[in-house]
Amino acid sequence: MECGYKIEKVLKMNTQLLIYFSVILFIAGAFAPLVPAIRSTKLPYLFPAAGSFMLGVYGLAVCFGLPGGSVARAEVLPFLTYSFSVDGLSGFFILIISVLSFCATVYCAGYYSSGSERMPFALFNIFVLSMYAVVTASNVPTFLIAWETMSLSSYFLVTLRGDDSSAKAGLLYIVMTHIGTAFIMVMFLVLYKSTGSMEFSAMKAASASLPANTVYAVFLLSLAGFGTKAGLIPLHTWLPRAHPAAPSAVSALMSGVMIKTGIYGFVRMNFTITGSSPEWFGIVLIVLGGVSCIFGVLYAYMEQDIKRVLAYSSIENVGIIFLGLGSSMLFRSGGFYALSALAATAAMYHVMNHAFFKGLLFLGAGSVLHSTHTVNMERLGGLVKLMPWTGLFFLVGSISISALPPFNGFVSEWLTFQSLLLGFNSPSIIAKIIAPLGGAALALTGALSAACFVKAFGISFLGKPRSQEASSSVEAHPLMLIGMAILAVLCLAGGLMPGAASDMVAAAVFQMTGTAAMSTGWHSLFIAGTFSSLSPALILLTMLVMAGAALIFVLFVSGRRKIRQSCSWDCGIKSLDHRMQYSAAAFSKPIKLIFKRIYLPSRDVRISYLLKPLFVRSMTYRGSITQVVEKMFYEKITSRIGAFAEKMKALQAGNLNLYLGYILATLIFLLIFWT
Amino acid sequence: MDKWLDLLSLVDFISVGILLSTVAMNTLRRIESCVKAYRLNSLLLSLLIFITAFTVGDVHLYAAGALTLLSKALIIPMFLSRTIKQMKVTHEVQPYISNGLSLVISGILVSLVYASLSEGIFVTGFSKNVLQISVAVIMIGLFIMITRKKAITQVIGLLVMENGLFLAGFSLTFGMPTIIELGILFDMLMVVLILGIFAIQIKKVFASSDLDRLTTLKG
């Protein structure tokens, strides 16, 4: 007993040293490029890579049962104590932040080795470090400071390119994220008022006796605040603009993990701190999640810019995660704790999977951008022959995100699906209707997102090059490929070993629901006893056997045939031109027609004639879709605010002395009338 | 008991000096004299802190006094005089309203503060007058900022306000935590530096250091 205690103590001390050392590495890495001798070498990349590697190992250890607890605490000022602690939930997020930041750093080492751009070390390191701080902060001031540091450093990364469009995207981002922070602050104040403490642990201890209205307020405020960061519709407007504007490795981090900090915050508030919920919480989440995933994927489908496709698809995936969280809450309110844990597992599993495959896809898009200087699909094509590895990794990412076996996206979406279908267990009739409807939304989303990524991969990587840049592209730097390869392997591993992966999220799920999740083997999952089970490895085996059988059939059974070699699809005409290919816009046309009530498309065809009806000189086609949410919601709000501001302008005379006079008048007023 | 009585009268005496040096700024015509008045103001403030530190025997207060002396009575006035020299402006203060009127208004402000703070807040510190005086100094500092045209005189107004704030904090709690004091002092230094640069820039762009020219910037 004594000995065990000692070992624990030594272990704790060593892990603390490891954490401090990693943090120092990140900080040192921010300043490393200032040293002239190592500026042009790869050495500065080593700092964040080593730091995130060590923290990743630590996160993994926490996921598999290393006791967490407080890791750092410093009283700086009265009312301001920096306090960090780690539990299963934090450990899980530390792990995925580490994996992505490690891969992104390795990728950057290759990305910035050629070309005129320079790696933004200081911002990158501060950004990653602040994300770690967000998921480990254990009181309100620490959390808010970390949260703001994360928002501001990512703002500067978004505007790094320095052109007009990225400045606009950055402005929208910083406005939206601060509106979100305002909600979060109010939420913390509400909690502080009824619990009397700024510490998360004390809030949790007092949560059982919270009045119902406080719990409602915390739920709604955290949904608005953290939903903004996560990109839930209708709070998503910044996301498709800001994510593509950042450098690709940073986009990978923003889409892969930064929006997950929003989910972390929401889960921390509504699962670990306030523990109980009425039924409508879950229903609200399922409805919002369903809307987010359908609209997200629909808009993703209409985009021609790969990075914007990926950004919209992040909204879709956040929707899927919220579907999982919603059904978890629904089950919790009904008292089905095992099912609640199952749904939470699905959500956390998808958090991890989305981080991996979205990170992979953004890195892939970055390679395309680096090589061809464009991410517009209409100018790409045929890249798979010139960049085979990038093509392969992008394909892996596409398959994963389309939820096809044997990759990871399939497992987590399947789990989400199962948990939604199990919603019929819920006693209330509304839940019985809403939960399967959420399942239907998820099914539609899966199909559309598969179509979306067939388009993204097919138009960009297959066919013939559509532009000079595309035909002269070269394979990415080996380090970039390594960065992508790690994520691709993880995508496959997450798909083949769902049992191992769900064991990994078990600690986080335990923090969320207080229930250990499910019985698993390392390669298969069993749900609700005998309700259903899944073994992706067997699916893969079946697929391989089927493919082998087909091959054998073709080669040996069906007999010999004459082999003829010619261009495919050329209909007898030699010399196919790249302009004869299906374009990205054409590919998305059928869906645009089916969903025209949602897209409200507008088209503009201009024809200039040589001679009126018959001889056409040129035709231009311009199609666009309407962003319904922005039109219905934001345009009205902004016009109201604009009108109000116009009226307030009278106060702003431009005279400094007058402004100071306002202050003096206020002071005198308060002095006289306050007491 | 005797010692406390002495201290009380001494503290009151010095803080009245602070108030008077602030009021005097209303009547000064030259910017250089304003800087001198500010220096006197800061000297008195640091003297007050030293005396209290001596009586109470608190090391932390000695440090605060030394910092005040160094920054507010030496460095900041030095920067200010240098900026004035560099700007080569007319040395007139150029207030919006006459000196006599501003003296009267300062008097009204002081009496207003005394009228509204006479009771209610009972100061646990060492004198009942210091809080009122400090609030009055803040008000007059703000008033100086309002009625002056030149950027540099506004900086002086701001600095006087800060002295008032320091005095208020000091009278209530024997000084704020060291880190906050350090932060405020650093802020002040930065403000003087930056506003010095601004004043010169404004002068360059508008060929005048009058702040009312900034109205043209309004969109």
CSV table of N, CA and C in Angstrom, one decimal, chain A residues 447-509:
chain,number,residue,atom,x,y,z
A,447,ALA,N,-25.4,10.5,-47.0
A,447,ALA,CA,-25.5,10.3,-48.5
A,447,ALA,C,-25.0,11.5,-49.2
A,448,LEU,N,-25.5,12.7,-48.7
A,448,LEU,CA,-25.1,13.9,-49.4
A,448,LEU,C,-23.6,14.2,-49.2
A,449,SER,N,-23.1,13.8,-48.0
A,449,SER,CA,-21.7,14.1,-47.8
A,449,SER,C,-20.8,13.2,-48.7
A,450,ALA,N,-21.3,12.0,-48.9
A,450,ALA,CA,-20.6,11.1,-49.8
A,450,ALA,C,-20.6,11.7,-51.2
A,451,ALA,N,-21.7,12.2,-51.6
A,451,ALA,CA,-21.8,12.8,-53.0
A,451,ALA,C,-20.9,14.0,-53.0
A,452,CYS,N,-20.9,14.8,-51.9
A,452,CYS,CA,-20.0,16.0,-51.9
A,452,CYS,C,-18.6,15.7,-52.0
A,453,PHE,N,-18.1,14.6,-51.4
A,453,PHE,CA,-16.7,14.3,-51.5
A,453,PHE,C,-16.3,13.5,-52.7
A,454,VAL,N,-17.3,12.8,-53.3
A,454,VAL,CA,-17.1,12.3,-54.7
A,454,VAL,C,-16.8,13.4,-55.6
A,455,LYS,N,-17.5,14.5,-55.4
A,455,LYS,CA,-17.3,15.7,-56.3
A,455,LYS,C,-15.9,16.3,-55.9
A,456,ALA,N,-15.6,16.5,-54.6
A,456,ALA,CA,-14.4,17.2,-54.3
A,456,ALA,C,-13.2,16.4,-54.8
A,457,PHE,N,-13.3,15.0,-54.6
A,457,PHE,CA,-12.1,14.2,-55.0
A,457,PHE,C,-12.1,14.1,-56.5
A,458,GLY,N,-13.3,13.7,-57.1
A,458,GLY,CA,-13.4,13.4,-58.5
A,458,GLY,C,-13.0,14.6,-59.4
A,459,ILE,N,-13.5,15.7,-59.1
A,459,ILE,CA,-13.2,16.9,-59.9
A,459,ILE,C,-11.8,17.4,-59.8
A,460,SER,N,-11.3,17.3,-58.5
A,460,SER,CA,-9.9,17.9,-58.3
A,460,SER,C,-8.9,16.9,-58.7
A,461,PHE,N,-9.1,15.6,-58.4
A,461,PHE,CA,-7.9,14.7,-58.6
A,461,PHE,C,-8.1,13.8,-59.8
A,462,LEU,N,-9.3,13.6,-60.3
A,462,LEU,CA,-9.4,12.7,-61.5
A,462,LEU,C,-9.6,13.5,-62.7
A,463,GLY,N,-9.7,12.9,-63.9
A,463,GLY,CA,-10.0,13.5,-65.1
A,463,GLY,C,-8.7,14.2,-65.6
A,464,LYS,N,-8.9,15.2,-66.4
A,464,LYS,CA,-7.7,15.9,-67.0
A,464,LYS,C,-7.5,17.3,-66.3
A,465,PRO,N,-6.3,17.7,-66.3
A,465,PRO,CA,-6.1,19.1,-65.7
A,465,PRO,C,-6.8,20.1,-66.4
A,466,ARG,N,-7.5,21.0,-65.6
A,466,ARG,CA,-8.3,22.1,-66.2
A,466,ARG,C,-7.5,23.4,-66.4
A,467,SER,N,-6.3,23.4,-65.9
A,467,SER,CA,-5.5,24.7,-66.1
A,467,SER,C,-4.1,24.4,-66.2
A,468,GLN,N,-3.3,25.3,-66.6
A,468,GLN,CA,-1.9,25.2,-66.7
A,468,GLN,C,-1.3,24.8,-65.3
A,469,GLU,N,-1.8,25.5,-64.2
A,469,GLU,CA,-1.2,25.3,-62.9
A,469,GLU,C,-1.4,23.8,-62.5
A,470,ALA,N,-2.6,23.3,-62.8
A,470,ALA,CA,-2.9,21.9,-62.4
A,470,ALA,C,-2.1,20.9,-63.1
A,471,SER,N,-1.8,21.2,-64.4
A,471,SER,CA,-1.0,20.2,-65.2
A,471,SER,C,0.5,20.3,-64.9
A,472,SER,N,0.9,21.4,-64.2
A,472,SER,CA,2.3,21.4,-63.9
A,472,SER,C,2.6,21.2,-62.4
A,473,SER,N,1.6,20.6,-61.7
A,473,SER,CA,1.8,20.4,-60.2
A,473,SER,C,2.7,19.3,-60.0
A,474,VAL,N,3.4,19.4,-58.8
A,474,VAL,CA,4.3,18.4,-58.4
A,474,VAL,C,3.9,17.8,-57.0
A,475,GLU,N,4.4,16.6,-56.7
A,475,GLU,CA,4.1,16.0,-55.5
A,475,GLU,C,4.6,16.8,-54.3
A,476,ALA,N,3.9,16.7,-53.2
A,476,ALA,CA,4.2,17.5,-52.0
A,476,ALA,C,5.5,17.0,-51.4
A,477,HIS,N,6.1,17.9,-50.6
A,477,HIS,CA,7.4,17.6,-49.8
A,477,HIS,C,7.2,16.4,-48.9
A,478,PRO,N,8.2,15.5,-48.8
A,478,PRO,CA,8.0,14.3,-48.0
A,478,PRO,C,7.5,14.6,-46.6
A,479,LEU,N,8.0,15.7,-46.0
A,479,LEU,CA,7.5,15.9,-44.6
A,479,LEU,C,6.0,16.2,-44.6
A,480,MET,N,5.5,16.9,-45.6
A,480,MET,CA,4.1,17.1,-45.7
A,480,MET,C,3.3,15.8,-45.8
A,481,LEU,N,3.9,14.9,-46.6
A,481,LEU,CA,3.3,13.6,-46.8
A,481,LEU,C,3.3,12.8,-45.5
A,482,ILE,N,4.4,12.9,-44.7
A,482,ILE,CA,4.4,12.2,-43.4
A,482,ILE,C,3.3,12.7,-42.5
A,483,GLY,N,3.1,14.1,-42.5
A,483,GLY,CA,2.1,14.7,-41.7
A,483,GLY,C,0.7,14.1,-42.0
A,484,MET,N,0.5,14.0,-43.3
A,484,MET,CA,-0.8,13.5,-43.8
A,484,MET,C,-0.9,12.0,-43.5
A,485,ALA,N,0.2,11.3,-43.7
A,485,ALA,CA,0.2,9.8,-43.6
A,485,ALA,C,-0.2,9.4,-42.2
A,486,ILE,N,0.3,10.1,-41.1
A,486,ILE,CA,0.0,9.8,-39.8
A,486,ILE,C,-1.5,9.8,-39.6
A,487,LEU,N,-2.1,10.9,-40.1
A,487,LEU,CA,-3.6,11.1,-39.9
A,487,LEU,C,-4.3,10.0,-40.7
A,488,ALA,N,-3.8,9.7,-41.9
A,488,ALA,CA,-4.5,8.7,-42.7
A,488,ALA,C,-4.5,7.3,-42.0
A,489,VAL,N,-3.3,7.0,-41.4
A,489,VAL,CA,-3.2,5.7,-40.7
A,489,VAL,C,-4.2,5.7,-39.5
A,490,LEU,N,-4.3,6.9,-38.8
A,490,LEU,CA,-5.2,7.0,-37.6
A,490,LEU,C,-6.6,6.8,-38.1
A,491,CYS,N,-6.9,7.3,-39.3
A,491,CYS,CA,-8.3,7.2,-39.8
A,491,CYS,C,-8.6,5.7,-40.0
A,492,LEU,N,-7.7,5.0,-40.5
A,492,LEU,CA,-7.9,3.6,-40.8
A,492,LEU,C,-8.0,2.8,-39.4
A,493,ALA,N,-7.0,3.2,-38.5
A,493,ALA,CA,-7.0,2.5,-37.2
A,493,ALA,C,-8.3,2.7,-36.5
A,494,GLY,N,-8.8,4.0,-36.5
A,494,GLY,CA,-10.1,4.3,-35.8
A,494,GLY,C,-11.2,3.5,-36.4
A,495,GLY,N,-11.1,3.1,-37.7
A,495,GLY,CA,-12.2,2.4,-38.3
A,495,GLY,C,-12.0,0.9,-38.0
A,496,LEU,N,-10.8,0.4,-37.9
A,496,LEU,CA,-10.6,-1.0,-37.8
A,496,LEU,C,-10.7,-1.5,-36.3
A,497,MET,N,-10.4,-0.6,-35.4
A,497,MET,CA,-10.3,-1.0,-34.0
A,497,MET,C,-11.3,-0.1,-33.2
A,498,PRO,N,-12.6,-0.2,-33.5
A,498,PRO,CA,-13.5,0.6,-32.8
A,498,PRO,C,-13.5,0.3,-31.3
A,499,GLY,N,-13.3,-1.0,-30.9
A,499,GLY,CA,-13.3,-1.3,-29.5
A,499,GLY,C,-12.2,-0.6,-28.8
A,500,ALA,N,-11.0,-0.6,-29.3
A,500,ALA,CA,-9.8,0.1,-28.7
A,500,ALA,C,-10.1,1.6,-28.6
A,501,ALA,N,-10.7,2.1,-29.7
A,501,ALA,CA,-10.9,3.6,-29.7
A,501,ALA,C,-12.0,3.9,-28.7
A,502,SER,N,-13.0,3.1,-28.5
A,502,SER,CA,-14.1,3.4,-27.6
A,502,SER,C,-13.6,3.2,-26.2
A,503,ASP,N,-12.7,2.3,-26.0
A,503,ASP,CA,-12.0,2.2,-24.6
A,503,ASP,C,-11.3,3.5,-24.3
A,504,MET,N,-10.7,4.1,-25.4
A,504,MET,CA,-10.0,5.3,-25.2
A,504,MET,C,-10.9,6.5,-24.8
A,505,VAL,N,-12.1,6.6,-25.4
A,505,VAL,CA,-13.0,7.7,-25.0
A,505,VAL,C,-13.7,7.4,-23.8
A,506,ALA,N,-13.6,6.1,-23.2
A,506,ALA,CA,-14.4,5.7,-22.1
A,506,ALA,C,-14.2,6.7,-20.9
A,507,ALA,N,-12.9,7.1,-20.7
A,507,ALA,CA,-12.6,8.0,-19.5
A,507,ALA,C,-13.4,9.3,-19.7
A,508,ALA,N,-13.4,9.8,-20.9
A,508,ALA,CA,-14.1,11.1,-21.1
A,508,ALA,C,-15.6,10.9,-20.9
A,509,VAL,N,-16.1,9.7,-21.5
A,509,VAL,CA,-17.5,9.4,-21.3
A,509,VAL,C,-17.9,9.3,-19.9
